[in-house]
Structures are given as structure tokens and as C-alpha cells.
CSV table of C-alpha atoms in Angstrom, one decimal:
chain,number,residue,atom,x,y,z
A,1,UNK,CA,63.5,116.6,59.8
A,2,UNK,CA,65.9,119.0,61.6
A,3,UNK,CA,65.1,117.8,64.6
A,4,UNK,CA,65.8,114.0,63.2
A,5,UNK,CA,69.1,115.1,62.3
A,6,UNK,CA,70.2,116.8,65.6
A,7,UNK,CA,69.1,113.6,67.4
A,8,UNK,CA,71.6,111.8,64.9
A,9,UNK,CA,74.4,113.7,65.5
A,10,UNK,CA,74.1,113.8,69.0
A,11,UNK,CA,73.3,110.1,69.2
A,12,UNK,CA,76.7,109.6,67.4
A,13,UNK,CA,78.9,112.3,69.4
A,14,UNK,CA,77.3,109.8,72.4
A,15,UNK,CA,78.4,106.8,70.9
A,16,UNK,CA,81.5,108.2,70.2
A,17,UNK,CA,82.0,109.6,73.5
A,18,UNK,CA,81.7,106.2,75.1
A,19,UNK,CA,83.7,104.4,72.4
A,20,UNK,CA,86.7,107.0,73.6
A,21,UNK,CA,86.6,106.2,77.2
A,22,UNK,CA,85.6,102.7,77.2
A,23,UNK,CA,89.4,101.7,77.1
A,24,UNK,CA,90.3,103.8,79.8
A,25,UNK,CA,87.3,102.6,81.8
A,26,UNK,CA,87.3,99.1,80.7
A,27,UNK,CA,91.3,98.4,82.6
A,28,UNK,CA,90.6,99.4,86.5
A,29,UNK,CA,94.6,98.8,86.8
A,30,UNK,CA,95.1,101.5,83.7
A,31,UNK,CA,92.5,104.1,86.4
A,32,UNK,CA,94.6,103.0,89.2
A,33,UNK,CA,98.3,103.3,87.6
A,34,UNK,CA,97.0,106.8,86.5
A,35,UNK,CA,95.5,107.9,89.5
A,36,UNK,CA,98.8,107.3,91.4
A,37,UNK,CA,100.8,108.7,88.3
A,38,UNK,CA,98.9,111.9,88.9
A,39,UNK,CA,99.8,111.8,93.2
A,40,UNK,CA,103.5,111.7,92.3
A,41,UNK,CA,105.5,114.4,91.8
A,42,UNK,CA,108.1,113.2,88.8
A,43,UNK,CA,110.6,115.5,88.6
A,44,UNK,CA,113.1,113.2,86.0
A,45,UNK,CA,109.5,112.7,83.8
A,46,UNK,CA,110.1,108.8,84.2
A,47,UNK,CA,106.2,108.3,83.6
A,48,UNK,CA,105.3,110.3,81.0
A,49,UNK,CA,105.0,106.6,78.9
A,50,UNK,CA,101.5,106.1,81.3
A,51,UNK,CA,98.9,106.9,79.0
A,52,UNK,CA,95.3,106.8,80.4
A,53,UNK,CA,94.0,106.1,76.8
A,54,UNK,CA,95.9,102.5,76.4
A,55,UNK,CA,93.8,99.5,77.2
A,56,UNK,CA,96.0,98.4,79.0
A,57,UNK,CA,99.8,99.5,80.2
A,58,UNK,CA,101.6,96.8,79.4
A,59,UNK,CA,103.2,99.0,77.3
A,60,UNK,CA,104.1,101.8,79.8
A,61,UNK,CA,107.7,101.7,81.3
A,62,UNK,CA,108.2,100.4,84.1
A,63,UNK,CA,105.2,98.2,84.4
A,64,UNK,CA,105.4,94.2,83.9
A,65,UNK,CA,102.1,92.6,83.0
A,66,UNK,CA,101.6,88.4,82.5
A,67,UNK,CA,99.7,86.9,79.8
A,68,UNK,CA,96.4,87.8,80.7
A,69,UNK,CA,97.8,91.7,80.2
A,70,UNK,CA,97.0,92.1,84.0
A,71,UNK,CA,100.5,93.7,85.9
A,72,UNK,CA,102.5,91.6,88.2
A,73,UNK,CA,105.2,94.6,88.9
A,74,UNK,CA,106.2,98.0,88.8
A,75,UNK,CA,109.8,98.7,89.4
A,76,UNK,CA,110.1,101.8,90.6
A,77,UNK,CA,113.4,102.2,92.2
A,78,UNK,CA,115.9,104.9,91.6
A,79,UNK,CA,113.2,106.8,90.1
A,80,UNK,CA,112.9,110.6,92.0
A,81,UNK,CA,109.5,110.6,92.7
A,82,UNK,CA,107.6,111.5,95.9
A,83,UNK,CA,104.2,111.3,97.0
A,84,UNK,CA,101.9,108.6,98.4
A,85,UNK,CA,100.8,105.2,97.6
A,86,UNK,CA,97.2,105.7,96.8
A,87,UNK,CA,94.3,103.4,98.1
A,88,UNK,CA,93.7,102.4,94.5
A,89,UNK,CA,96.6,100.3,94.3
A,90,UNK,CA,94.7,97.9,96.0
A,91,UNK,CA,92.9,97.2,92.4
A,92,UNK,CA,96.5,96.0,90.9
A,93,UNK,CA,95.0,92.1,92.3
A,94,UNK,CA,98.3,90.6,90.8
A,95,UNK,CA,100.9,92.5,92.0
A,96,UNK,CA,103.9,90.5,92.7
A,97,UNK,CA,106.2,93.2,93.1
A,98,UNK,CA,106.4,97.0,94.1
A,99,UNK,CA,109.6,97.5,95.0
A,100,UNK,CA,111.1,98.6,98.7
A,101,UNK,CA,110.8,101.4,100.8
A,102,UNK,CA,112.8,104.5,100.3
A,103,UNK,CA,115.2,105.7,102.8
A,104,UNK,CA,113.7,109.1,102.1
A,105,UNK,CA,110.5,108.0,103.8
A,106,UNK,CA,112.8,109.2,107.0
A,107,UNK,CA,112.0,112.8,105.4
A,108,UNK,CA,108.3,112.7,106.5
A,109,UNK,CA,109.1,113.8,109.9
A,110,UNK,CA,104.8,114.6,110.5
A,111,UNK,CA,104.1,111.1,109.7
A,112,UNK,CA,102.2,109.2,112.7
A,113,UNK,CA,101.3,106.3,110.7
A,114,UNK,CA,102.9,104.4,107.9
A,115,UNK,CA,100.7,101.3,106.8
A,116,UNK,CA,102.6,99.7,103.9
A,117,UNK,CA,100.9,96.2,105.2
A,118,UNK,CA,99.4,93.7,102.3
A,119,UNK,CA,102.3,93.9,99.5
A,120,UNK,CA,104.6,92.7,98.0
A,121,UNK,CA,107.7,95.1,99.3
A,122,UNK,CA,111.1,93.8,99.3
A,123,UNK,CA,113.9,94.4,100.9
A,124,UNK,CA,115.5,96.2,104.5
A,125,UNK,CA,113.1,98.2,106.6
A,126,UNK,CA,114.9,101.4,106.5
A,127,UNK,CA,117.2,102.5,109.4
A,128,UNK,CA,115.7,106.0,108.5
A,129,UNK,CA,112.2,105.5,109.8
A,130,UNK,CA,114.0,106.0,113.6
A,131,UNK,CA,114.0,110.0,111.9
A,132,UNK,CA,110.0,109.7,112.3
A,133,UNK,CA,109.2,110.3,116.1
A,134,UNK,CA,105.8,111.4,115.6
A,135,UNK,CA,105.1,108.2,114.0
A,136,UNK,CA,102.7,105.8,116.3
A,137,UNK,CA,101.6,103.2,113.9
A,138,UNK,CA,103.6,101.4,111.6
A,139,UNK,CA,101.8,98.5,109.8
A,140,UNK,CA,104.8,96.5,107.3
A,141,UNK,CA,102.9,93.0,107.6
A,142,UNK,CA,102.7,90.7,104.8
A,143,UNK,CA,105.0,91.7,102.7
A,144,UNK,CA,108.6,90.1,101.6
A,145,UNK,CA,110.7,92.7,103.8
A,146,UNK,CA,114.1,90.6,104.6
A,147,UNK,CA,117.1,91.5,107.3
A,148,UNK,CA,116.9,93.0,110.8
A,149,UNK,CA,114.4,95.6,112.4
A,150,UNK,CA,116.9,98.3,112.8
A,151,UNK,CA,118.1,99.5,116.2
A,152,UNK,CA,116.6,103.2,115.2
A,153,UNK,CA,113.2,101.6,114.7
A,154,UNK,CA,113.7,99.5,118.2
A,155,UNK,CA,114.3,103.3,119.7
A,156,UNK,CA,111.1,104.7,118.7
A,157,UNK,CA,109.5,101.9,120.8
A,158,UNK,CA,112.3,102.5,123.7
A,159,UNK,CA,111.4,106.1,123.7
A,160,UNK,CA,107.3,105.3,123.9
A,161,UNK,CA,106.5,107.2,120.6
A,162,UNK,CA,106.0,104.4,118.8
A,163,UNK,CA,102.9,102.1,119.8
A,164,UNK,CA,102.2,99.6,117.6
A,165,UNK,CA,104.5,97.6,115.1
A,166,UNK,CA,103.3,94.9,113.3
A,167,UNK,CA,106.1,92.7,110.9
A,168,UNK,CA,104.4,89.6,110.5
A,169,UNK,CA,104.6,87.3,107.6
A,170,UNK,CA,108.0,89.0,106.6
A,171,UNK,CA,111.5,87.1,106.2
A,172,UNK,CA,113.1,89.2,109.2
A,173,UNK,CA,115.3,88.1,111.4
A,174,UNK,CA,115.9,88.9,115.3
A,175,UNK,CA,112.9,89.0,118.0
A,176,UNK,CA,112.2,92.4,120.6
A,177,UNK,CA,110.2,92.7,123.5
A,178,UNK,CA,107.1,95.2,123.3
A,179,UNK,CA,108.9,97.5,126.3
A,180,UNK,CA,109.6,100.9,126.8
A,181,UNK,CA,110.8,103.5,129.3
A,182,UNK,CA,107.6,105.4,129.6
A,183,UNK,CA,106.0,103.3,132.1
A,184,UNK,CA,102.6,103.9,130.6
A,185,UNK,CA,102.6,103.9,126.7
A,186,UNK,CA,102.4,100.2,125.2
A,187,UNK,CA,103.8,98.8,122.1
A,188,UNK,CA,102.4,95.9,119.9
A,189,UNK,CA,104.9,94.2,118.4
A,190,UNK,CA,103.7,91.5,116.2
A,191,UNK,CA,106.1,89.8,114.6
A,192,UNK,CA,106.7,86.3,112.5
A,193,UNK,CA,107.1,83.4,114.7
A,194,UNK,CA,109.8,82.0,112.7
A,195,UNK,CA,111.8,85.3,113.4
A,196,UNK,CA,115.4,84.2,114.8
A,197,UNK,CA,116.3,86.3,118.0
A,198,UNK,CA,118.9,88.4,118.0
């Protein structure tokens, strides 16, 4: 009988177990919001309303969701935070909007690649990323990036550091030629073909 009664309290820690992380498991974009929550350092505490327990986070600041409770955008800006967009993002299938790219990204002076490519960024590409001049590979396509490519991002390619750039499906404006003064490092430069030129 003992043993009857072990099996029944275990059998119901179990059950409750699951019943405790089904909600977290149940919403991949609740896993994925966390995951990235927990890659960022927030210094001003602006996410402490993401809770991994929710169902969902529609509730969590910050976070826009549509009817079907699925999110559609996460406004970021202004916020303090550093630290990398996470792979998981890619789980967030009806993103609309994550917001634009820091000028502070011209802080990451190591970076060699940037590959921002398949969002739904807005606004400038950052005059700051001409800082980066270890950075070889910068992938922005297919996103809603709008204005020129700056003149410190047309340097990297001058100089030969940078080797391939790809801007397609963006709403920039101005065309560049794929040269530099190297004579033997080539740059890519893939860009919209409605593009104006300069």
C-alpha cells in the first residue's frame, strides 16, 4: 500500500510539473522573447515585465501582439540595452517591426560581420558602422532601412575592409560601384534596383 501511495504522489508532482511548464513551453515566441531577454544586459530594468510563466506576452511591455495573441512588434528604442539579437528571433513568424539599428553598434569595433538581413528594421543605416574596420560582411537585406548608405560605410569598401554588402529589398536611395583601392580585395554590393543614384 506504501508503495501505491508513493507512486501517487509522484504521479501527481509529474502531472503537476508539466501542468507548470506547459505555458511556458506551449508559446515558442514567450521561449524566444526570454531567451533574448536573458542575452541583454538591461541596465534601466525596462524588461523586468517579461515573464517566462505567461502564456503568452502580450502583456509584457514593450511587445505588441494581433488578435491571434502572436507579436507583430517590439519597440525597443531608447531603451539602454546591449547585447545580441539571438537566432531565436527567427521564431517571432509575425514580426512586423523591431525597431532600427543603434548608432552604438559603431562601438563593436571587433565585429567582422553584422547580418541584420530578413527583418523588419526601420530607419537610416548608421553613419557609425564606418567605426567598424574589421567588419567584412554586412548583410541589411530585406528589411524597411530608408535614406542614403552613408559615406563612412562607402569608405569601408574604398579602403578594401569591407567585402561584401548586401542592401537589397530596402527603400535606400543612391547607387555605388563595388571598387576599391586595394587592387585585389572585392566588394559585393547588392543593392535594390529601384535605388536612385546619387
Amino acid at each position: 500500500m506504501a508503495s501505491q501511495s508513493h507512486l501517487y504522489v509522484l504521479f501527481v508532482i509529474v502531472v503537476g510539473v508539466a501542468a507548470f511548464a506547459a505555458p511556458v513551453k506551449c508559446n515558442m515566441e514567450v521561449d524566444a522573447l526570454y531567451t533574448w531577454r536573458t542575452m541583454l544586459s538591461d541596465p534601466n530594468n525596462v524588461l523586468q515585465s517579461w515573464d517566462p510563466t505567461l502564456v503568452n506576452p502580450c502583456t509584457w511591455f514593450h511587445v505588441t501582439c494581433n488578435s491571434e495573441n502572436s507579436v507583430i512588434r517590439v519597440d525597443l528604442g531608447n531603451a539602454g540595452l546591449s547585447g545580441p539579437l539571438v537566432p531565436q528571433l527567427g521564431l517571432l513568424t509575425n514580426l512586423q517591426y523591431l525597431g532600427s539599428i543603434p548608432s552604438e553598434i559603431g562601438n563593436l569595433k571587433k565585429l567582422i560581420s553584422l547580418g541584420l538581413f530578413n527583418n523588419q528594421l526601420s530607419g537610416a543605416i548608421p553613419a557609425s558602422i564606418g567605426n567598424l574596420r574589421s567588419l567584412k560582411f554586412m548583410r541589411l537585406n530585406n528589411n524597411n532601412l530608408t535614406g542614403r548608405i552613408p559615406r563612412e560605410v562607402i569608405q569601408l569598401i574604398i579602403n578594401g575592409s569591407l567585402r561584401i554588402l548586401n542592401v537589397a529589398n530596402n527603400s535606400l536611395a543612391g547607387t555605388m560601384r563595388a571598387t576599391n583601392s586595394t587592387g585585389y580585395a572585392i566588394t559585393s554590393v547588392i543593392q535594390d534596383p529601384r535605388a536612385r543614384k546619387y
